[in-house]
Amino acid sequence: MSNSAESAAKRPLRVAIVGAGPAGVYAADILTKSNEVKGGDFEVSIDLFEAYPAPYGLIRYGVAPDHPRIKGIVNALHKVLDRGDIRFLGNVTYGRDLTLHDFRAFYDAVIFSTGAIKDADLDIPGVELEGSFGAADFVSWYDGHPDVPRDWPLDAKEIAVIGNGNVALDVARMLVKHAEELLVTEIPDNVYQGLKNSPVTDVHVFGRRGPAQVKFTPLELRELSHARDVDIVLYPEDFEFDEASDDAIRSNNQTKTMVNTMTNWLVEEHAEAEEPSSRRLHLHFLHSPVEIYDDGGSGKVAGIKFERMQLDGTGNVKGTGEFIDYPVQAVYRAIGYHGSALDELEYDAKRGVIPNEGGRVLDAEGEPVPGIYATGWIKRGPVGLIGHTKGDALETIGFLLEDRLTLPPAKNPDPQAIIDLLEERGIEYTTWEGWNRLNAHEAALGAAWSESAASDGVVRERIKVVPREEMIEISRG
C-alpha cells in the first residue's frame, strides 16, 4: 500500500454520488449500512449531489402525481437522508459546476446515478411535426420540472400515445383525466389550468404486440378504471393470443391478471352505458407506427398510420400488410427513456448507458476506471421498476467495497473543501435543511389552498414550486 493510500485508510472514505434519485439514495444507504462500515473496518463520508435544487429525482420529476405509491417511496428516501449521515448538495450540475477532475480531487470514489431523462428515438416520417411530442417532455411538464416551459399545447381533441409501458399509461391517464381529480395531488397551478382547459375527448394508446405482451403493471392498468367520466374502450380484433401468449398467461400471475382485467372490460360494453362518458381511453394492440402525417402541408399533426401486426407464435409479431389511419391532432411517443452522455466518461450511445462491468465504469479500452462507478438506469438502461435499483446499488457498492484499499486517494478529503469550492465559484447550492424549508413551504401552499373559498372541500397536502429561482431562494432562506 502506498503512503497516500495508507493515509487515506486512516480517515473516512470520501464518496461522491452524482444524482439524488432513488438509485443514488439507495447506493448511499447501502454503503452506510454495509457490514464493513457497521463492523468498524472503516468509516465513510458521503456527499450526494443533485442537478435540481430538490432531491428524489425520478420520484419528483418522472412519476405521475396521482400514483398512490409515490408517497411511500418518498417517505423511505426521506428517512435515509434525514438521518444526517449523508450530506445533500443540490443545484450542482456535473460537467458545468463541477468536473470529473474536481471530484477526483475531493473524493476517493465517485458513483454516477444520473438516470435517463430523454425520450428514445422513434424513426418514422413525420415525427418532427408540430403536435408530435416525447413523453418524457410531457412528464417533466406535468411534474413541474424547473427547466421546462410552463405552458404545454393542449389543443387536441384526439390524441395517440405510442407505447405499452407504464409511462404510456401515465401519459394517457394524465391527458384523459379531468383536471379536478388531480387537485388532491401536488401538481402546480399552471399544470392544473392547462389540463382543465384541454378539449380532449379521445386518447388512443397503441402497442406493437398483443395484450399478453404488455410492459405495464396491474397497478397501472387498474388506475385507468379509477378516472371519473372516462370510458375504457377495447377492440375484439386486438385480442389475439399465440402459443407463447397462452404460456405466459398460464405461468405468470401478473400477465394473467392483466389479460383477465382487459378481457372483462372488453365484454362490459361501456359504450352502452345509460350515460356515456365525455371522454374515452382506447387501448389498441398489434399496431406498429408507420407514419405521422399532416393535412396538406400544414406542418401540424393530422393523423397517424399503423400497420396491423400478428403474433408469430413466439410472442413476437410480424406485419400483415394491412394499414390503418387514425385522425389525431397530437402524438406522444412513450417508447422508453434514453440516458445522456456525461463529460469525461465513455458513453454507449446505442444503449444510453455508461459502459461498465457490474457498476465499475470502463474506459475506451474496456478497462475499469479506478474509483469511478455507476448505478441505476445510467448503469443498466431504463428498464425495470424503481425497486430494481436496489439490486443495482447492492452490486455496485459491493465492487466499491472490494476496491476500497486500492482507490486513488483524494488530494483534499476535508468535507469543508468542496463547500469552499462551490462558494468560491458562486454556485448557489442547496442543502437538506434547505429541502426541509422548501418541503414545508410547499405543504403551506397546499394548506392555504385547502382553506380558501375556492377549494370546495378539496384537501391538498402540498403544491409543488416550479421556478428554479424560487426553489433556490426558499431553500437557501
Coordinates of C-alpha atoms in Angstrom, one line a residue:
M1 CA 0.0 0.0 0.0
S2 CA 1.4 3.5 -0.9
N3 CA 1.9 6.2 1.7
S4 CA -1.1 8.1 0.3
A5 CA -3.3 5.0 0.4
E6 CA -2.2 4.4 4.0
S7 CA -3.1 7.9 4.9
A8 CA -6.5 7.5 3.2
A9 CA -7.1 4.3 5.2
K10 CA -6.8 6.3 8.5
R11 CA -9.6 8.7 7.6
P12 CA -13.2 8.3 6.4
L13 CA -13.5 7.1 2.8
R14 CA -14.8 10.1 0.9
V15 CA -17.5 9.1 -1.7
A16 CA -19.5 11.4 -4.0
I17 CA -22.7 10.2 -5.5
V18 CA -23.9 12.2 -8.6
G19 CA -27.7 12.0 -8.8
A20 CA -30.1 12.1 -5.8
G21 CA -32.9 10.0 -7.2
P22 CA -33.8 6.5 -5.8
A23 CA -30.7 5.0 -7.3
G24 CA -28.3 7.4 -5.6
V25 CA -30.1 7.4 -2.3
Y26 CA -30.2 3.6 -2.3
A27 CA -26.4 3.4 -3.0
A28 CA -25.7 5.8 -0.2
D29 CA -27.9 3.9 2.2
I30 CA -26.4 0.5 1.3
L31 CA -22.9 1.8 1.7
T32 CA -23.5 3.3 5.1
K33 CA -25.2 0.0 6.3
S34 CA -22.6 -2.3 4.8
N35 CA -21.1 -4.9 7.2
E36 CA -17.6 -3.3 6.7
V37 CA -18.9 0.1 7.8
K38 CA -21.1 -1.2 10.6
G39 CA -18.4 -3.5 11.8
G40 CA -15.9 -0.7 12.1
D41 CA -13.5 -1.8 9.3
F42 CA -13.6 1.8 8.1
E43 CA -15.7 5.0 8.2
V44 CA -17.4 6.6 5.2
S45 CA -18.3 10.2 4.4
I46 CA -20.8 10.6 1.6
D47 CA -21.9 13.7 -0.4
L48 CA -25.0 13.3 -2.6
F49 CA -25.1 15.8 -5.5
E50 CA -28.2 16.7 -7.5
A51 CA -28.6 19.0 -10.5
Y52 CA -32.0 20.2 -9.2
P53 CA -32.5 22.2 -6.0
A54 CA -34.6 19.4 -4.6
P55 CA -33.9 15.7 -4.0
Y56 CA -35.7 12.5 -5.2
G57 CA -35.0 12.7 -9.0
L58 CA -37.5 10.5 -10.9
I59 CA -39.9 10.4 -7.9
R60 CA -40.3 14.1 -8.0
Y61 CA -40.0 14.7 -11.8
G62 CA -40.7 11.5 -13.6
V63 CA -43.7 9.7 -12.0
A64 CA -47.3 10.7 -12.5
P65 CA -48.5 12.7 -9.4
D66 CA -51.6 10.6 -8.9
H67 CA -49.7 7.4 -8.1
P68 CA -50.6 6.2 -4.7
R69 CA -47.3 4.5 -4.1
I70 CA -45.2 7.7 -4.6
K71 CA -45.7 8.8 -1.0
G72 CA -44.4 5.6 0.4
I73 CA -41.2 5.8 -1.7
V74 CA -40.7 9.5 -0.8
N75 CA -41.1 8.7 2.9
A76 CA -38.5 5.9 2.6
L77 CA -36.0 8.2 0.8
H78 CA -36.7 11.0 3.3
K79 CA -35.9 8.7 6.2
V80 CA -32.5 7.9 4.7
L81 CA -31.5 11.5 4.1
D82 CA -32.9 12.8 7.3
R83 CA -30.6 10.6 9.4
G84 CA -27.8 13.2 8.9
D85 CA -25.0 10.8 7.9
I86 CA -25.4 11.6 4.1
R87 CA -24.9 15.2 3.0
F88 CA -27.2 16.5 0.3
L89 CA -25.8 19.2 -2.1
G90 CA -28.5 20.3 -4.7
N91 CA -28.5 22.7 -7.6
V92 CA -25.0 21.4 -8.6
T93 CA -24.6 20.2 -12.2
Y94 CA -21.9 17.8 -13.2
G95 CA -19.9 18.9 -16.1
R96 CA -20.8 22.5 -15.6
D97 CA -20.4 23.4 -12.0
L98 CA -18.0 20.6 -11.1
T99 CA -15.9 18.5 -13.4
L100 CA -14.5 14.9 -13.0
H101 CA -11.2 16.5 -12.1
D102 CA -12.9 18.3 -9.3
F103 CA -14.5 15.2 -8.0
R104 CA -11.2 13.3 -8.2
A105 CA -9.5 16.0 -6.1
F106 CA -12.0 15.8 -3.2
Y107 CA -13.2 12.2 -3.2
D108 CA -11.8 8.7 -3.2
A109 CA -14.7 7.3 -5.3
V110 CA -17.5 8.7 -7.4
I111 CA -20.7 6.9 -8.2
F112 CA -22.8 8.2 -11.1
S113 CA -26.6 7.7 -10.7
T114 CA -27.8 10.2 -13.2
G115 CA -30.7 8.2 -14.6
A116 CA -32.2 8.6 -18.0
I117 CA -34.4 11.6 -18.8
K118 CA -34.5 11.8 -22.7
D119 CA -37.0 10.1 -24.9
A120 CA -35.8 7.2 -27.0
D121 CA -36.0 8.0 -30.7
L122 CA -38.9 6.8 -32.9
D123 CA -37.6 6.7 -36.5
I124 CA -40.7 7.2 -38.7
P125 CA -41.7 10.0 -41.1
G126 CA -43.5 13.0 -39.5
V127 CA -42.1 12.6 -36.1
E128 CA -40.9 16.2 -36.3
L129 CA -44.4 17.7 -37.0
E130 CA -46.0 20.2 -34.7
G131 CA -48.1 18.2 -32.2
S132 CA -45.6 15.3 -32.1
F133 CA -44.2 15.1 -28.5
G134 CA -41.8 13.0 -26.5
A135 CA -43.5 11.6 -23.4
A136 CA -40.5 12.5 -21.2
D137 CA -41.0 16.2 -22.0
F138 CA -44.7 16.0 -21.2
V139 CA -44.0 14.1 -17.9
S140 CA -41.5 16.8 -17.0
W141 CA -44.1 19.5 -17.7
Y142 CA -46.9 17.9 -15.6
D143 CA -44.4 17.1 -12.8
G144 CA -43.4 20.8 -12.5
H145 CA -39.8 20.3 -13.7
P146 CA -38.0 23.7 -13.2
D147 CA -36.2 23.6 -16.5
V148 CA -39.1 23.1 -19.0
P149 CA -41.6 25.7 -20.3
R150 CA -44.6 26.5 -18.0
D151 CA -47.1 26.1 -20.9
W152 CA -48.0 23.0 -22.8
P153 CA -50.0 22.9 -26.1
L154 CA -53.2 21.0 -25.1
D155 CA -55.4 21.8 -28.0
A156 CA -56.0 18.3 -29.5
K157 CA -59.4 16.5 -29.2
E158 CA -58.0 13.2 -30.4
I159 CA -54.6 12.0 -29.2
A160 CA -52.4 9.0 -29.9
V161 CA -49.9 7.6 -27.3
I162 CA -47.4 5.2 -28.7
G163 CA -46.1 2.6 -26.3
N164 CA -47.3 -0.1 -24.0
G165 CA -45.3 0.6 -20.8
N166 CA -46.1 2.3 -17.6
V167 CA -45.1 5.7 -18.9
A168 CA -47.5 5.4 -21.8
L169 CA -50.4 4.7 -19.4
D170 CA -49.3 7.6 -17.2
V171 CA -49.3 10.0 -20.1
A172 CA -52.7 8.7 -21.4
R173 CA -54.2 8.9 -17.9
M174 CA -53.0 12.4 -17.3
L175 CA -54.3 13.5 -20.7
V176 CA -57.8 12.0 -20.4
K177 CA -58.4 12.6 -16.7
H178 CA -60.5 15.6 -15.6
A179 CA -58.2 18.2 -14.0
E180 CA -60.4 18.5 -10.9
E181 CA -59.4 14.9 -10.0
L182 CA -55.8 15.9 -9.9
L183 CA -56.3 18.7 -7.3
V184 CA -55.6 16.3 -4.5
T185 CA -52.1 15.8 -5.9
E186 CA -49.1 18.2 -5.8
I187 CA -49.5 19.5 -9.4
P188 CA -48.7 23.2 -9.7
D189 CA -51.3 25.7 -10.8
N190 CA -50.1 26.1 -14.4
V191 CA -50.5 22.3 -14.9
Y192 CA -54.0 22.3 -13.4
Q193 CA -55.0 25.2 -15.6
G194 CA -53.6 23.7 -18.7
L195 CA -55.3 20.3 -18.2
K196 CA -58.5 22.0 -17.1
N197 CA -58.8 23.8 -20.5
S198 CA -57.9 20.8 -22.6
P199 CA -60.6 19.9 -25.2
V200 CA -59.6 16.2 -25.3
T201 CA -62.3 13.6 -26.0
D202 CA -60.4 10.6 -27.0
V203 CA -56.9 9.2 -26.1
H204 CA -55.7 6.1 -28.0
V205 CA -52.8 4.0 -26.6
F206 CA -51.1 1.8 -29.2
G207 CA -48.8 -1.2 -28.6
R208 CA -46.9 -3.3 -31.2
R209 CA -47.6 -6.7 -29.6
G210 CA -50.6 -8.4 -28.0
P211 CA -52.4 -8.0 -24.7
A212 CA -50.3 -10.8 -23.1
Q213 CA -47.0 -8.9 -24.0
V214 CA -47.7 -5.5 -22.5
K215 CA -45.0 -4.0 -20.3
F216 CA -47.2 -2.1 -17.9
T217 CA -48.2 -3.5 -14.4
P218 CA -51.5 -4.5 -12.9
L219 CA -51.5 -1.4 -10.7
E220 CA -51.0 0.9 -13.7
L221 CA -53.8 -0.9 -15.5
R222 CA -56.3 -0.7 -12.6
E223 CA -55.6 3.0 -12.2
L224 CA -57.1 3.6 -15.6
S225 CA -60.5 2.5 -14.4
H226 CA -60.5 4.9 -11.5
A227 CA -60.8 8.0 -13.7
R228 CA -64.2 9.7 -13.4
D229 CA -66.3 10.2 -16.6
V230 CA -63.9 8.2 -18.8
D231 CA -64.9 5.1 -20.7
I232 CA -62.2 2.5 -21.5
V233 CA -62.6 1.1 -25.0
L234 CA -61.0 -2.1 -26.3
Y235 CA -61.3 -3.9 -29.6
P236 CA -62.1 -7.7 -30.0
E237 CA -59.8 -8.0 -33.1
D238 CA -56.8 -6.9 -30.9
F239 CA -57.3 -9.8 -28.5
E240 CA -55.1 -12.3 -30.3
F241 CA -53.1 -15.0 -28.4
D242 CA -50.4 -17.3 -29.7
E243 CA -48.8 -20.2 -28.0
A244 CA -46.3 -18.0 -26.2
S245 CA -49.2 -15.8 -25.0
D246 CA -51.0 -18.8 -23.6
D247 CA -47.8 -20.0 -21.9
A248 CA -47.3 -16.5 -20.3
I249 CA -50.9 -16.4 -19.1
R250 CA -50.6 -19.8 -17.5
S251 CA -47.2 -19.3 -15.9
N252 CA -47.2 -15.6 -14.9
N253 CA -49.8 -14.3 -12.5
Q254 CA -49.2 -10.7 -13.4
T255 CA -49.8 -11.4 -17.1
K256 CA -52.9 -13.5 -16.2
T257 CA -54.3 -10.7 -14.0
M258 CA -53.8 -8.1 -16.7
V259 CA -55.3 -10.2 -19.5
N260 CA -58.3 -11.1 -17.4
T261 CA -58.8 -7.5 -16.4
M262 CA -58.8 -6.3 -20.0
T263 CA -60.9 -9.2 -21.2
N264 CA -63.5 -8.3 -18.6
W265 CA -63.5 -4.7 -19.7
L266 CA -64.0 -5.8 -23.3
V267 CA -67.2 -7.7 -22.5
E268 CA -68.6 -5.0 -20.3
E269 CA -69.7 -2.8 -23.3
H270 CA -69.0 0.6 -21.7
A271 CA -70.4 2.4 -24.7
E272 CA -73.9 1.1 -24.0
A273 CA -74.0 2.7 -20.5
E274 CA -77.1 4.8 -19.8
E275 CA -75.0 8.0 -19.9
P276 CA -71.8 7.6 -22.0
S277 CA -68.8 9.4 -20.6
S278 CA -67.5 12.6 -22.1
R279 CA -64.0 11.1 -22.6
R280 CA -62.7 7.8 -23.8
L281 CA -59.4 6.0 -23.4
H282 CA -58.9 3.4 -26.2
L283 CA -56.4 0.6 -25.8
H284 CA -55.1 -0.8 -29.1
F285 CA -52.8 -3.8 -29.6
L286 CA -50.9 -5.2 -32.6
H287 CA -50.3 -1.8 -34.1
S288 CA -46.9 -0.7 -35.4
P289 CA -46.5 3.0 -36.2
V290 CA -45.6 3.7 -39.8
E291 CA -46.0 7.5 -40.3
I292 CA -47.3 10.6 -38.6
Y293 CA -48.8 12.9 -41.3
D294 CA -50.1 16.4 -41.6
D295 CA -53.0 17.9 -43.5
G296 CA -52.0 19.3 -46.9
G297 CA -48.5 20.6 -45.8
S298 CA -49.8 22.4 -42.7
G299 CA -46.8 21.1 -40.6
K300 CA -49.3 20.1 -37.9
V301 CA -50.2 16.5 -36.9
A302 CA -53.4 15.4 -38.6
G303 CA -53.2 11.7 -38.2
I304 CA -51.1 8.6 -37.7
K305 CA -50.8 5.5 -39.9
F306 CA -50.2 2.0 -38.4
E307 CA -49.6 -1.4 -39.8
R308 CA -51.7 -4.2 -38.3
M309 CA -49.4 -6.9 -36.8
Q310 CA -50.0 -10.5 -35.9
L311 CA -48.3 -12.8 -33.4
D312 CA -45.8 -15.3 -34.8
G313 CA -46.1 -18.0 -32.1
T314 CA -43.2 -16.8 -30.0
G315 CA -44.8 -13.7 -28.6
N316 CA -43.2 -11.5 -31.2
V317 CA -45.0 -10.0 -34.2
K318 CA -44.8 -9.7 -37.9
G319 CA -46.6 -7.3 -40.3
T320 CA -49.8 -8.2 -42.1
G321 CA -49.6 -5.6 -44.9
E322 CA -52.8 -4.1 -43.7
F323 CA -52.6 -0.4 -42.8
I324 CA -55.0 1.8 -40.7
D325 CA -55.2 5.5 -40.4
Y326 CA -56.3 7.3 -37.2
P327 CA -57.2 11.0 -37.3
V328 CA -55.5 12.6 -34.3
Q329 CA -54.1 16.1 -33.7
A330 CA -51.3 15.1 -31.3
V331 CA -49.0 12.1 -30.9
Y332 CA -47.0 11.3 -27.8
R333 CA -44.0 8.9 -28.1
A334 CA -43.7 6.8 -24.9
I335 CA -41.4 4.0 -26.2
G336 CA -38.8 4.4 -23.5
Y337 CA -36.2 6.7 -22.0
H338 CA -32.6 7.1 -23.0
G339 CA -29.6 8.0 -20.9
S340 CA -27.4 11.0 -21.7
A341 CA -23.6 11.2 -22.1
L342 CA -21.5 12.5 -19.2
D343 CA -18.4 14.7 -19.7
E344 CA -15.1 12.8 -19.5
L345 CA -16.7 9.4 -19.4
E346 CA -17.2 6.8 -22.1
Y347 CA -20.8 6.5 -23.5
D348 CA -22.7 3.8 -25.2
A349 CA -25.0 5.8 -27.5
K350 CA -27.0 2.8 -28.6
R351 CA -28.0 1.7 -25.1
G352 CA -27.8 5.2 -23.5
V353 CA -25.5 4.0 -20.6
I354 CA -22.0 4.4 -19.2
P355 CA -20.1 1.3 -20.2
N356 CA -19.5 -0.7 -17.1
E357 CA -19.0 -4.1 -15.6
G358 CA -21.3 -4.6 -12.6
G359 CA -21.0 -0.9 -11.9
R360 CA -17.3 -0.4 -12.4
V361 CA -17.1 2.2 -15.1
L362 CA -14.9 1.2 -18.1
D363 CA -12.6 3.3 -20.3
A364 CA -12.3 3.3 -24.1
E365 CA -10.2 0.1 -23.9
G366 CA -12.7 -1.6 -21.8
E367 CA -10.7 -1.4 -18.6
P368 CA -12.1 -0.3 -15.2
V369 CA -11.5 3.3 -14.4
P370 CA -10.2 3.3 -10.8
G371 CA -12.6 4.9 -8.3
I372 CA -15.5 5.6 -10.8
Y373 CA -18.8 3.7 -10.6
A374 CA -22.3 3.7 -11.9
T375 CA -25.7 2.6 -10.7
G376 CA -29.4 2.8 -11.7
W377 CA -30.6 3.5 -15.2
I378 CA -27.3 5.1 -16.4
K379 CA -25.7 1.8 -15.5
R380 CA -28.2 -0.8 -16.9
G381 CA -30.6 1.2 -19.1
P382 CA -34.1 2.4 -18.4
V383 CA -35.8 -0.9 -17.7
G384 CA -37.5 -2.3 -14.6
L385 CA -39.3 -0.7 -11.7
I386 CA -37.8 1.7 -9.1
G387 CA -37.3 -1.2 -6.7
H388 CA -34.9 -2.8 -9.1
T389 CA -32.4 0.0 -8.5
K390 CA -31.7 -1.5 -5.0
G391 CA -30.2 -4.6 -6.6
D392 CA -28.1 -2.4 -8.9
A393 CA -26.8 -0.4 -6.0
L394 CA -26.0 -3.5 -4.0
E395 CA -23.9 -4.8 -6.8
T396 CA -22.1 -1.5 -7.4
I397 CA -21.4 -0.9 -3.7
G398 CA -20.1 -4.5 -3.4
F399 CA -17.4 -3.7 -6.0
L400 CA -16.6 -0.4 -4.4
L401 CA -16.0 -2.1 -1.1
E402 CA -13.9 -4.7 -2.8
D403 CA -11.8 -1.9 -4.3
R404 CA -11.6 0.4 -1.3
L405 CA -8.0 -0.3 -0.4
T406 CA -6.7 0.5 -3.9
L407 CA -8.8 3.6 -4.7
P408 CA -6.8 6.6 -5.9
P409 CA -6.9 8.8 -2.7
A410 CA -8.4 12.3 -2.8
K411 CA -5.9 15.1 -2.7
N412 CA -8.1 17.2 -0.4
P413 CA -10.5 15.0 1.5
D414 CA -11.7 17.6 4.0
P415 CA -15.5 17.8 3.7
Q416 CA -15.4 21.6 4.0
A417 CA -13.1 21.8 0.9
I418 CA -15.9 21.1 -1.6
I419 CA -18.1 23.6 0.1
D420 CA -15.4 26.2 -0.2
L421 CA -15.0 25.4 -3.9
L422 CA -18.8 25.8 -4.6
E423 CA -18.9 29.1 -2.7
E424 CA -15.7 30.3 -4.5
R425 CA -17.4 29.6 -7.9
G426 CA -20.6 31.3 -6.8
I427 CA -22.8 28.2 -7.1
E428 CA -26.0 28.5 -5.1
Y429 CA -26.0 25.0 -3.8
T430 CA -28.9 23.8 -1.7
T431 CA -28.8 21.5 1.4
W432 CA -31.0 19.0 3.2
E433 CA -32.0 21.8 5.6
G434 CA -33.0 23.8 2.6
W435 CA -35.1 21.0 1.2
N436 CA -36.9 20.8 4.6
R437 CA -37.7 24.5 4.2
L438 CA -38.9 24.0 0.6
N439 CA -40.9 21.0 1.7
A440 CA -42.6 23.0 4.5
H441 CA -43.3 25.8 2.0
E442 CA -45.0 23.5 -0.5
A443 CA -47.1 22.0 2.3
A444 CA -48.1 25.5 3.4
L445 CA -49.2 26.3 -0.1
G446 CA -51.4 23.2 -0.1
A447 CA -52.9 24.1 3.3
A448 CA -53.6 27.7 2.2
W449 CA -55.4 26.4 -1.0
S450 CA -57.4 23.9 1.1
E451 CA -58.6 26.7 3.4
S452 CA -59.5 29.0 0.6
A453 CA -63.1 29.5 -0.6
A454 CA -62.2 28.1 -4.0
S455 CA -61.1 24.8 -2.5
D456 CA -64.7 23.4 -2.5
G457 CA -63.8 21.0 0.2
V458 CA -60.7 19.6 -1.6
V459 CA -57.8 19.0 0.7
R460 CA -54.3 19.5 -0.8
E461 CA -51.3 18.2 1.1
R462 CA -48.9 20.3 -1.0
I463 CA -48.5 22.3 -4.1
K464 CA -45.2 22.0 -6.0
V465 CA -43.0 25.1 -6.5
V466 CA -41.8 25.2 -10.1
P467 CA -39.4 28.1 -10.8
R468 CA -35.8 27.1 -10.1
E469 CA -35.0 30.6 -8.8
E470 CA -37.9 30.4 -6.3
M471 CA -36.9 26.9 -5.2
I472 CA -33.3 28.1 -4.6
E473 CA -34.4 31.3 -2.8
I474 CA -36.7 29.3 -0.4
S475 CA -34.2 26.6 0.2
R476 CA -31.3 29.0 1.0
G477 CA -33.5 31.0 3.3

